[in-house]
XYZ file of C-alpha atoms in Angstrom:
277
model
C -11.846 32.188 21.445
C -14.458 29.669 22.617
C -13.553 26.006 22.936
C -15.836 25.154 19.987
C -16.148 27.182 16.784
C -18.189 26.421 13.677
C -16.980 26.875 10.106
C -18.893 26.270 6.891
C -16.784 25.077 3.962
C -18.015 24.861 0.380
C -17.538 21.589 -1.503
C -19.032 21.389 -5.025
C -21.806 23.842 -4.136
C -22.593 21.950 -0.948
C -21.836 22.948 2.613
C -19.626 21.014 5.010
C -19.938 21.891 8.691
C -16.609 21.752 10.483
C -16.308 22.428 14.193
C -13.039 23.380 15.791
C -13.385 21.574 19.096
C -10.554 21.735 21.633
C -8.179 22.946 18.888
C -8.982 19.997 16.641
C -11.183 20.080 13.503
C -14.228 17.782 13.484
C -16.729 17.351 10.678
C -20.469 17.048 11.270
C -21.467 13.742 9.692
C -25.219 14.122 9.142
C -24.858 16.962 6.595
C -22.248 14.917 4.712
C -24.628 11.949 4.504
C -27.456 14.193 3.354
C -25.228 15.819 0.729
C -24.297 12.418 -0.696
C -27.764 10.904 -0.388
C -26.908 8.246 2.199
C -29.331 7.114 4.883
C -28.221 8.968 8.017
C -29.692 6.496 10.495
C -27.852 3.566 8.886
C -24.569 5.474 8.743
C -24.913 6.606 12.346
C -25.339 2.988 13.441
C -22.341 2.020 11.318
C -20.165 4.614 13.064
C -21.346 3.380 16.477
C -20.481 -0.223 15.581
C -17.070 0.484 14.046
C -14.273 -0.250 16.520
C -12.119 2.660 15.289
C -14.655 5.286 14.179
C -16.662 4.920 17.392
C -13.609 5.932 19.414
C -13.329 9.185 17.505
C -16.960 10.289 17.496
C -18.027 13.184 19.698
C -21.383 14.888 20.199
C -21.065 18.664 19.952
C -23.905 21.017 20.865
C -24.042 24.573 19.513
C -26.696 27.264 19.986
C -28.782 28.287 16.982
C -31.826 30.477 16.302
C -34.115 27.454 16.672
C -32.430 26.250 19.837
C -29.443 24.097 20.605
C -28.245 22.000 17.686
C -26.461 18.700 18.364
C -23.954 17.289 15.869
C -22.370 13.843 15.730
C -18.849 14.588 14.557
C -15.694 12.762 13.571
C -12.156 14.158 13.373
C -11.419 15.062 9.767
C -8.507 12.591 9.957
C -11.150 9.821 10.129
C -13.257 11.087 7.248
C -11.530 8.980 4.591
C -11.816 5.912 6.803
C -15.568 6.391 6.907
C -15.883 7.298 3.212
C -13.830 4.387 1.898
C -15.751 1.991 4.094
C -18.743 2.569 1.806
C -18.748 0.251 -1.214
C -19.746 2.310 -4.255
C -21.040 -0.849 -5.925
C -23.652 -1.310 -3.181
C -25.233 2.150 -3.183
C -28.018 3.461 -5.383
C -26.782 4.269 -8.903
C -28.002 7.859 -8.641
C -25.663 8.661 -5.729
C -22.649 6.641 -6.875
C -20.996 9.529 -8.717
C -21.237 11.999 -5.851
C -19.998 9.356 -3.378
C -16.947 8.750 -5.549
C -16.451 12.515 -5.752
C -16.412 12.725 -1.970
C -14.046 9.762 -1.711
C -11.623 11.315 -4.177
C -11.702 14.977 -3.167
C -13.410 15.772 0.126
C -10.542 15.073 2.517
C -8.080 17.063 0.389
C -10.427 20.072 0.376
C -10.666 19.978 4.160
C -6.964 19.306 4.593
C -5.966 22.188 2.354
C -8.291 24.470 4.303
C -6.611 23.596 7.589
C -3.095 23.196 6.174
C -1.800 26.601 7.351
C -2.660 25.704 10.953
C -1.029 22.294 10.635
C 2.090 23.801 9.088
C 2.413 26.229 11.993
C 2.058 23.445 14.515
C 4.375 20.961 12.760
C 6.938 22.928 10.723
C 9.458 20.079 10.566
C 7.683 17.031 9.190
C 9.073 13.735 7.925
C 10.873 13.523 4.588
C 9.576 11.730 1.486
C 11.914 8.815 2.228
C 10.576 8.580 5.770
C 7.009 8.707 4.427
C 7.830 5.651 2.310
C 9.146 3.860 5.389
C 5.925 4.670 7.226
C 3.959 3.207 4.311
C 6.095 0.062 4.393
C 5.647 -0.277 8.152
C 1.875 0.068 7.727
C 1.861 -2.570 4.971
C 3.841 -4.969 7.146
C 1.514 -4.392 10.093
C -1.492 -5.114 7.862
C 0.191 -8.334 6.708
C 0.991 -9.412 10.282
C -2.294 -8.526 11.953
C -4.921 -8.714 9.211
C -6.090 -5.142 9.975
C -7.327 -2.951 7.160
C -4.993 -0.242 5.871
C -7.449 2.530 6.661
C -7.929 1.243 10.215
C -4.172 1.320 10.819
C -3.868 4.830 9.386
C -6.801 6.046 11.488
C -5.216 4.671 14.656
C -1.900 6.205 13.577
C -3.493 9.637 13.113
C -5.127 9.412 16.534
C -1.966 8.217 18.249
C 0.138 11.100 16.951
C -2.674 13.693 16.706
C -2.132 14.523 13.045
C -4.565 14.688 10.086
C -2.263 12.751 7.714
C 0.800 10.562 8.194
C 2.764 12.987 5.991
C 2.384 15.566 8.797
C 4.215 13.443 11.342
C 6.866 15.596 13.080
C 10.357 14.427 12.192
C 11.134 14.146 15.897
C 8.408 11.478 16.199
C 9.594 9.292 13.317
C 11.438 6.643 15.332
C 8.576 6.443 17.825
C 6.097 6.040 14.963
C 8.060 3.218 13.338
C 8.269 1.442 16.691
C 4.532 1.943 17.286
C 3.729 0.388 13.897
C 5.944 -2.593 14.680
C 9.070 -1.694 12.769
C 10.273 -1.953 9.192
C 11.914 -5.210 8.257
C 14.403 -5.174 5.439
C 13.402 -7.157 2.395
C 16.699 -7.799 0.701
C 17.110 -9.519 -2.634
C 18.761 -12.876 -3.139
C 22.180 -13.392 -1.556
C 25.267 -14.443 -3.530
C 24.800 -17.950 -2.104
C 21.250 -18.021 -3.501
C 22.475 -16.923 -6.919
C 25.165 -19.629 -6.797
C 22.477 -22.258 -6.192
C 20.440 -20.908 -9.105
C 23.524 -20.866 -11.328
C 24.153 -24.528 -10.479
C 20.521 -25.332 -11.204
C 20.790 -23.596 -14.554
C 23.936 -25.586 -15.408
C 22.207 -28.882 -14.595
C 19.065 -27.915 -16.518
C 21.083 -26.873 -19.561
C 22.912 -30.175 -19.531
C 19.589 -32.045 -19.488
C 18.366 -29.885 -22.369
C 21.469 -30.820 -24.368
C 20.791 -34.514 -23.754
C 17.245 -34.067 -25.008
C 18.593 -32.576 -28.243
C 20.966 -35.541 -28.630
C 18.266 -38.117 -27.971
C 15.718 -36.673 -30.388
C 17.386 -37.962 -33.632
C 17.575 -41.491 -32.193
C 13.904 -41.383 -31.276
C 13.071 -40.143 -34.762
C 15.072 -42.981 -36.284
C 12.975 -45.600 -34.522
C 9.756 -43.676 -35.189
C 9.114 -43.254 -31.482
C 5.894 -41.651 -30.259
C 8.032 -39.380 -28.020
C 9.650 -37.523 -30.946
C 7.180 -34.653 -30.906
C 7.444 -34.131 -27.123
C 11.251 -34.176 -27.135
C 11.367 -31.783 -30.103
C 9.060 -29.314 -28.301
C 11.050 -29.590 -25.057
C 14.325 -28.953 -26.845
C 13.014 -25.730 -28.392
C 11.044 -24.449 -25.381
C 13.696 -25.262 -22.770
C 16.398 -23.583 -24.853
C 14.393 -20.368 -24.981
C 13.501 -20.437 -21.264
C 17.028 -21.238 -20.165
C 18.418 -18.457 -22.295
C 16.154 -15.982 -20.457
C 17.292 -17.419 -17.125
C 20.945 -17.086 -18.141
C 20.489 -13.407 -18.948
C 19.127 -12.781 -15.457
C 21.810 -14.830 -13.705
C 24.579 -13.132 -15.674
C 23.225 -9.694 -14.802
C 22.870 -10.445 -11.092
C 26.284 -12.119 -10.772
C 28.276 -9.628 -12.854
C 29.959 -8.331 -9.684
C 31.318 -11.762 -8.725
C 34.898 -12.762 -9.527
C 36.105 -16.263 -8.542
C 38.927 -16.033 -6.012
C 40.839 -18.948 -7.504
C 40.466 -22.013 -9.695
C 38.990 -24.122 -6.882
C 36.430 -21.459 -5.928
C 32.863 -22.845 -6.307
C 31.990 -19.980 -8.631
C 34.704 -21.160 -11.030
C 32.542 -24.192 -11.792
C 29.510 -22.257 -12.973
C 30.412 -18.726 -14.068
C 32.501 -19.690 -17.126
C 29.586 -21.758 -18.439
C 27.071 -18.979 -17.953
C 29.208 -16.167 -19.290
C 30.724 -18.016 -22.257
C 27.380 -19.225 -23.469
C 25.759 -15.855 -23.053
C 28.578 -14.084 -24.868
C 28.329 -16.533 -27.720
C 24.607 -15.953 -28.264
């Protein structure tokens, strides 16, 4: 088998030229641009300028009846990065539909075509749970560095020589997480946090009760604050009731150790009032 082989793949009655170069599938970009209706010169310059895509581009020359034919190619793992870098709102209306079609389907068509080869090379890939951890690690890297998601995924595919992150060998999982910068646990509120919120609720409910008590006195003296206090009494009661439901649910596992336990000062108030609703 030669080091470079050409395959023609059909996509919605159009031809995609894929070249197997050094045991890795590359797609010829000019035919893709012509199929969509994009200006090839502009897209070629865009690939040259892009800090990730430019690292993946290769020029491949193959003989043909009319002489040697040169193709600018990208690994198929970078195809989505290039496609999704094109804003469908900024292209001509007549090519918008086919561009969206390529964005939605083209990579999957190519991936499914090469899937048997990938499966043979990487029979033991990461689990669904590990895929989710990879996604989280990518999201956290994007948040830390300001990189685009697609740029991180493209670098990831290059680093581990895979077409999709789902095809990461299970043996490479720990290395991949470390390369992305790790996954940091995002736990919910601690019991101490819920205690603080329970205390806040208790104080707020006491203030609401005082508002209800003050309103009749204000009404008796025909105060201009009657309307505001009446509205606060009704609105705060409804909002605090919703807050109590959440606090009760999230603290249901807590049992005060003794009568002087801090929780003994707030839980009876929350639970008794909720149960009496």
